[in-house]
Amino acid sequence: MANGATYGRPIGRDAELGLLASAVSGAADGALRAVAVRGDPGMGKTRLLAELADMARARGFAVHHGQATEFERDVPFGVYIAAFEPQPGDPRRDAQGALTELLLDATGPSEARRAGLDRYRLFQRARRLIEDQGAAGPVAIVLDDLHWADRSSVELTEYLLRRPPRAPLLLATAYRTAQAPAGIGRALAQLGDATVHISLAPLGEADVAALLPGADRGRRRLLYRTTRGNPLYLQVLADAGVETLTALAEAGDAATGAPERALLDVLSTELTALTPDVRQVACAAAVAGEPISLDLVASITELPEAAFDQAIDHLVGVGTVVEADACLRFRHPLVRAAAYWMAGAAWRSRAHERAAEHLRTNGGPLQLLAHHTARSARHGDVQAVRTLEAAARAALDAAPSTAVRLLRTAIRLLPDEADLALWRVQLQWALGRALGVTGELAASRQILQEVIRAPGPLRIAAVSFSSMVYRLLGDFDEAKALLTTELTRPHAPDRSTSLAQVGLAAVELMGREPAKARRTAAEAIRSLKDADDKALEAAAGTIQALAGLREGRVAHSRGETDRAAWLTDAMTDDVLAPHLEFVAPLAWVELHLGRYDDALRHLRRGLDIAYRAGRSHSVPYLLIVVSALHERQGRLPEAVTAAEEAREASRLIHSRETLAMSSILLLRPLLWRDGPRAALEHAERISGTRPRSGWWSGLATLDLALVHAEAGRPDRAMAALTGQEPADEPTTTYCLALQAVTTAAAGGAGSEADSLAESALLRATRSGLPHQLGFAHRARAKVLMLAGRSKEAAVHAARGADQFAAAGAPVEEGLTRQLAAELYAALGAAGKVQHEIGRAKSLYAAAGATWLSASLARDERRLAARAPRGRRRPAGPLSTLTTRERQIADLAVDGLTNQQIAERLYLSPKTVEAHLSRTFAKLGVQSRVTLTQHLTADARFRAERAAAGPDAGPM
């Protein structure tokens, strides 16, 4: 430039470059590092990311650098496809192309799509591909101008930030401050110190002097006044005349400098100076998109080959177009924007039309064809509608937001002719489903209402999908009203009636009165008596099975489960797919009946069909039951993973209800694996997202109360349990058992705790289900232990452990055996103590119950010191301690705080403090130090007597 502008190392960005270097080093060492660069247009975001990419390459990273573009926002995964486009001669070409191929297949023609490319499964595969590449060395993904990215690219980025690949990864993004992509900021914040945040400010006057050393001081001050230190504006206006600069300075807002529109005018002037052919090629390249495809641009311009090549070379020569990563691009997005807008609306439309024809003739990517078709087609263009419909259906599962835009355009273009009315309804049905999957639920309901009002076979499907949308939102009353209205329509009983009845039964099933669900499902089955519709019969039978289980009618539930499972297994995948939402409740019943293999088999098949058939709304429900099954069978890490996956799947479809359900399911595995503190922190985080269904609200209450009880907060547990009545028989049994324990632990009346425990045991015995029996026996044992009746308590603990073993619930079996060890120690049965501790230790280790294992290790040391040894020691002050006082004293000597002792023994901290005060008084000590000396001396005496052998005399 005439004024000597220098553009080597970025001027005025030393601090930012230091942060980038630190991020690269961290990722090179194997850690995840995220970079978020924010700034107004022209602040140098693109330049800073280019520096970051160079740093990463110098450290041996595989760098994938993509840039979203303003005019291709409806091309799904555009920024990732650009970033992972294989480069000629790159030894990692195959690895680079794998992700591009995956994303193209996911949104390509239906016959070319791979199985199972629903959004969540697609994101999982993308993550695994990045992990595979990361196994060979660190990976950098650099995404520029993310504010222009299509929604699917933004969702994939958010997913990678929330569930980072297990590989050395640097993930950098840049976007405009005022247009931050939704969700990205929250995901970056959750990474904490792993994220480098850079907010680009304007350059200072000293930086302008360093940037323009050849300009005189007056000109530099005018440039600074005009641009307000914006680096891009400085670059573009460095050679502008004084009159132009003065006019821009006077017109520009004092806070923002020269407006972007004025800058586009300057760039347009630069393009106007080109010859007509070169200018036409620049405009055609702007229409074609980036990276610039020479064949596509040539088809738009229709220039002779020699003239076209000469024009491209000229654009490169003057710097309008630059070579980057073996591709041609405009030197800046604003240059492309200037070329696009200066072309004129009519010429642009024709250019898009020629681009679409070229892609159609040469078999170009379907989504790119749809992009150009949407920007050029006119009302009544039936061929364009077919193209847009095909592209929308291909993108529906993997990139539904793209499908929404394409379908809206297709509906707008479709001629208003009577013989095309059914086609319009089909497009509206597809649009309604796409809106539902993207989480635009209100818009989905509105479109589906139009489908419901139209005669034809899609009406009942729209009713069914609408009721599902209501359920995902937790709006069960609205779902019930919709289905009830459908059932009151005047028509002969047919499959539509049965389908609506099954849907209504499914809504009732989530409520507080399972008998209503059972009766409605029975009506549906009666209406199907003369129809050979095994799918609906299986769905209705599943509802009856779960309703029976919730009512406590276990024998009835078993019979209905047998029939529903047999019908489900006999169905082909295509027949089962439309009724996939009933696989999760079937597996839930099988889980609680102890049929774990059947439950797992049905869940695996359901997930496989859901991913393959794009039934995104079924995925969270299936994963929720997967998590519950893993937790019951003692696979705690797998339970946590499945619950987290259910949460991610719920976020993608914007389902408040399944997000709340899956969040609740994390409580128990977190409690057993990480301890009460982790479970309480999670409970606090999800306190505002309780399930809205009556059934799951009761389950949430139970799990929250359990966490409070384990954390030594019996008062909080009691408050949760008495806040609402349980919604079914099994939940009632569990709540009564837990209420008995918390009543006893809180110092309540012994008779009240006894009554509650006996009531729970009676209900569990009536059900005959081992898990309920195990829970009730364990509660009875705890109540008896707290009352000082150790011998009776040990009997119930042994029975509880056996029942949990029969139920295949290893974690809870381990908890009950740990309780039994405590009781046997009080009874002086040393051999039984070691046996129970050994069994519990093995169960915890196999389950991955880290916190429980640590707790058991402390108990083992404490109980070993209390084990009966040799000849009875003469009575002394320690003999005056009660069992509970001695138990608390032992834990205090082990170094546990009052709060930790309370958590361990299901007591309140105040109760622990009272016991310790009485212990100090009996022993005549003033501190824990002196208490430790007393107990140590006692343990030493016991050890000496044990070393003396059995001849030392009986205890």
CSV table of C-alpha atoms in Angstrom, one decimal, residues 418-575:
chain,number,residue,atom,x,y,z
A,418,ALA,CA,-56.6,-28.4,-6.1
A,419,ASP,CA,-54.8,-31.5,-7.4
A,420,LEU,CA,-51.7,-30.6,-5.4
A,421,ALA,CA,-53.6,-30.2,-2.1
A,422,LEU,CA,-52.4,-33.6,-0.8
A,423,TRP,CA,-48.8,-32.7,-1.6
A,424,ARG,CA,-49.1,-29.5,0.3
A,425,VAL,CA,-50.4,-31.4,3.4
A,426,GLN,CA,-47.5,-33.8,3.1
A,427,LEU,CA,-45.0,-30.9,3.0
A,428,GLN,CA,-46.8,-29.4,6.0
A,429,TRP,CA,-46.6,-32.7,7.9
A,430,ALA,CA,-42.9,-32.9,7.2
A,431,LEU,CA,-42.4,-29.3,8.3
A,432,GLY,CA,-44.4,-29.9,11.5
A,433,ARG,CA,-42.2,-32.9,12.4
A,434,ALA,CA,-39.0,-31.0,11.5
A,435,LEU,CA,-40.1,-28.1,13.7
A,436,GLY,CA,-40.8,-30.5,16.6
A,437,VAL,CA,-37.4,-32.2,16.3
A,438,THR,CA,-35.6,-28.8,16.3
A,439,GLY,CA,-37.4,-27.8,19.4
A,440,GLU,CA,-39.6,-25.1,17.8
A,441,LEU,CA,-42.6,-26.8,19.5
A,442,ALA,CA,-45.1,-24.0,19.3
A,443,ALA,CA,-44.6,-23.6,15.6
A,444,SER,CA,-44.8,-27.4,15.2
A,445,ARG,CA,-48.2,-27.5,16.9
A,446,GLN,CA,-49.4,-24.7,14.7
A,447,ILE,CA,-48.4,-26.4,11.4
A,448,LEU,CA,-49.7,-29.8,12.6
A,449,GLN,CA,-53.1,-28.2,13.4
A,450,GLU,CA,-53.4,-27.4,9.7
A,451,VAL,CA,-52.6,-31.1,8.9
A,452,ILE,CA,-55.2,-32.2,11.5
A,453,ARG,CA,-57.9,-30.0,9.9
A,454,ALA,CA,-57.2,-31.4,6.4
A,455,PRO,CA,-58.9,-34.7,5.5
A,456,GLY,CA,-56.7,-37.6,4.7
A,457,PRO,CA,-54.5,-40.3,6.2
A,458,LEU,CA,-52.0,-37.9,7.8
A,459,ARG,CA,-54.4,-36.4,10.2
A,460,ILE,CA,-54.1,-39.1,12.8
A,461,ALA,CA,-50.3,-39.2,12.5
A,462,ALA,CA,-50.3,-35.4,13.1
A,463,VAL,CA,-52.5,-36.0,16.2
A,464,SER,CA,-50.1,-38.6,17.5
A,465,PHE,CA,-47.0,-36.5,16.9
A,466,SER,CA,-48.7,-33.5,18.4
A,467,SER,CA,-49.5,-35.4,21.6
A,468,MET,CA,-45.9,-36.5,21.7
A,469,VAL,CA,-44.7,-32.9,21.4
A,470,TYR,CA,-46.9,-32.0,24.4
A,471,ARG,CA,-45.5,-34.9,26.4
A,472,LEU,CA,-41.9,-33.8,25.7
A,473,LEU,CA,-42.8,-30.4,27.0
A,474,GLY,CA,-44.4,-31.9,30.1
A,475,ASP,CA,-47.8,-30.5,29.0
A,476,PHE,CA,-49.8,-33.7,29.8
A,477,ASP,CA,-53.1,-32.0,30.3
A,478,GLU,CA,-52.9,-30.5,26.8
A,479,ALA,CA,-51.9,-33.8,25.3
A,480,LYS,CA,-54.9,-35.4,27.0
A,481,ALA,CA,-57.3,-32.8,25.7
A,482,LEU,CA,-56.0,-33.2,22.1
A,483,LEU,CA,-56.5,-37.0,22.1
A,484,THR,CA,-59.8,-36.8,23.9
A,485,THR,CA,-61.0,-34.4,21.2
A,486,GLU,CA,-59.9,-36.8,18.5
A,487,LEU,CA,-61.8,-39.7,20.2
A,488,THR,CA,-65.0,-37.7,20.2
A,489,ARG,CA,-64.9,-37.1,16.4
A,490,PRO,CA,-67.9,-38.8,14.7
A,491,HIS,CA,-66.4,-41.8,12.8
A,492,ALA,CA,-66.7,-45.5,12.9
A,493,PRO,CA,-64.2,-47.4,15.1
A,494,ASP,CA,-61.1,-48.1,13.2
A,495,ARG,CA,-57.3,-48.1,13.6
A,496,SER,CA,-57.4,-44.3,14.0
A,497,THR,CA,-59.6,-44.7,17.0
A,498,SER,CA,-57.4,-47.4,18.5
A,499,LEU,CA,-54.3,-45.3,17.9
A,500,ALA,CA,-55.8,-42.3,19.7
A,501,GLN,CA,-56.8,-44.6,22.6
A,502,VAL,CA,-53.3,-45.9,22.9
A,503,GLY,CA,-52.0,-42.3,22.8
A,504,LEU,CA,-54.4,-41.3,25.5
A,505,ALA,CA,-53.4,-44.3,27.6
A,506,ALA,CA,-49.8,-43.3,27.3
A,507,VAL,CA,-50.6,-39.8,28.6
A,508,GLU,CA,-52.6,-41.3,31.5
A,509,LEU,CA,-49.7,-43.7,32.3
A,510,MET,CA,-47.5,-40.7,33.2
A,511,GLY,CA,-50.1,-39.4,35.7
A,512,ARG,CA,-50.9,-40.3,39.2
A,513,GLU,CA,-53.7,-42.8,38.5
A,514,PRO,CA,-52.3,-45.8,36.6
A,515,ALA,CA,-55.8,-47.5,36.7
A,516,LYS,CA,-57.0,-44.9,34.2
A,517,ALA,CA,-54.2,-45.9,31.8
A,518,ARG,CA,-54.9,-49.6,32.2
A,519,ARG,CA,-58.7,-49.1,31.5
A,520,THR,CA,-58.0,-46.9,28.4
A,521,ALA,CA,-55.4,-49.4,27.1
A,522,ALA,CA,-57.9,-52.2,27.6
A,523,GLU,CA,-60.5,-50.3,25.5
A,524,ALA,CA,-57.9,-50.0,22.7
A,525,ILE,CA,-57.3,-53.7,22.8
A,526,ARG,CA,-61.0,-54.5,22.6
A,527,SER,CA,-61.3,-52.2,19.6
A,528,LEU,CA,-58.5,-54.2,17.9
A,529,LYS,CA,-60.2,-57.6,18.5
A,530,ASP,CA,-61.1,-58.0,14.8
A,531,ALA,CA,-58.1,-56.2,13.4
A,532,ASP,CA,-54.7,-57.8,12.9
A,533,ASP,CA,-52.7,-55.0,14.2
A,534,LYS,CA,-50.0,-56.5,16.4
A,535,ALA,CA,-48.1,-53.2,16.7
A,536,LEU,CA,-51.0,-51.4,18.4
A,537,GLU,CA,-51.8,-54.4,20.5
A,538,ALA,CA,-48.2,-54.6,21.7
A,539,ALA,CA,-48.3,-50.9,22.6
A,540,ALA,CA,-51.5,-51.2,24.5
A,541,GLY,CA,-50.3,-54.3,26.2
A,542,THR,CA,-47.1,-52.6,27.3
A,543,ILE,CA,-49.2,-49.8,28.9
A,544,GLN,CA,-51.3,-52.4,30.7
A,545,ALA,CA,-48.2,-54.1,32.0
A,546,LEU,CA,-46.6,-50.9,33.4
A,547,ALA,CA,-49.9,-49.7,34.8
A,548,GLY,CA,-50.4,-53.1,36.5
A,549,LEU,CA,-46.9,-52.8,38.0
A,550,ARG,CA,-47.6,-49.4,39.3
A,551,GLU,CA,-50.9,-50.6,40.8
A,552,GLY,CA,-49.1,-53.4,42.6
A,553,ARG,CA,-50.8,-56.1,40.5
A,554,VAL,CA,-47.6,-57.9,39.8
A,555,ALA,CA,-49.1,-61.2,38.4
A,556,HIS,CA,-51.2,-59.2,36.0
A,557,SER,CA,-48.2,-57.2,34.9
A,558,ARG,CA,-46.1,-60.4,34.3
A,559,GLY,CA,-48.8,-61.8,32.0
A,560,GLU,CA,-49.2,-58.5,30.0
A,561,THR,CA,-45.4,-58.2,29.7
A,562,ASP,CA,-45.1,-61.7,28.3
A,563,ARG,CA,-47.7,-60.9,25.6
A,564,ALA,CA,-46.3,-57.5,24.8
A,565,ALA,CA,-42.7,-58.8,24.6
A,566,TRP,CA,-43.8,-61.7,22.3
A,567,LEU,CA,-45.6,-59.3,20.0
A,568,THR,CA,-42.7,-56.9,19.9
A,569,ASP,CA,-40.2,-59.6,19.1
A,570,ALA,CA,-42.4,-60.8,16.2
A,571,MET,CA,-42.5,-57.4,14.5
A,572,THR,CA,-40.2,-56.3,11.8
A,573,ASP,CA,-38.2,-53.1,12.4
A,574,ASP,CA,-40.3,-51.2,9.9
A,575,VAL,CA,-43.5,-52.1,11.7
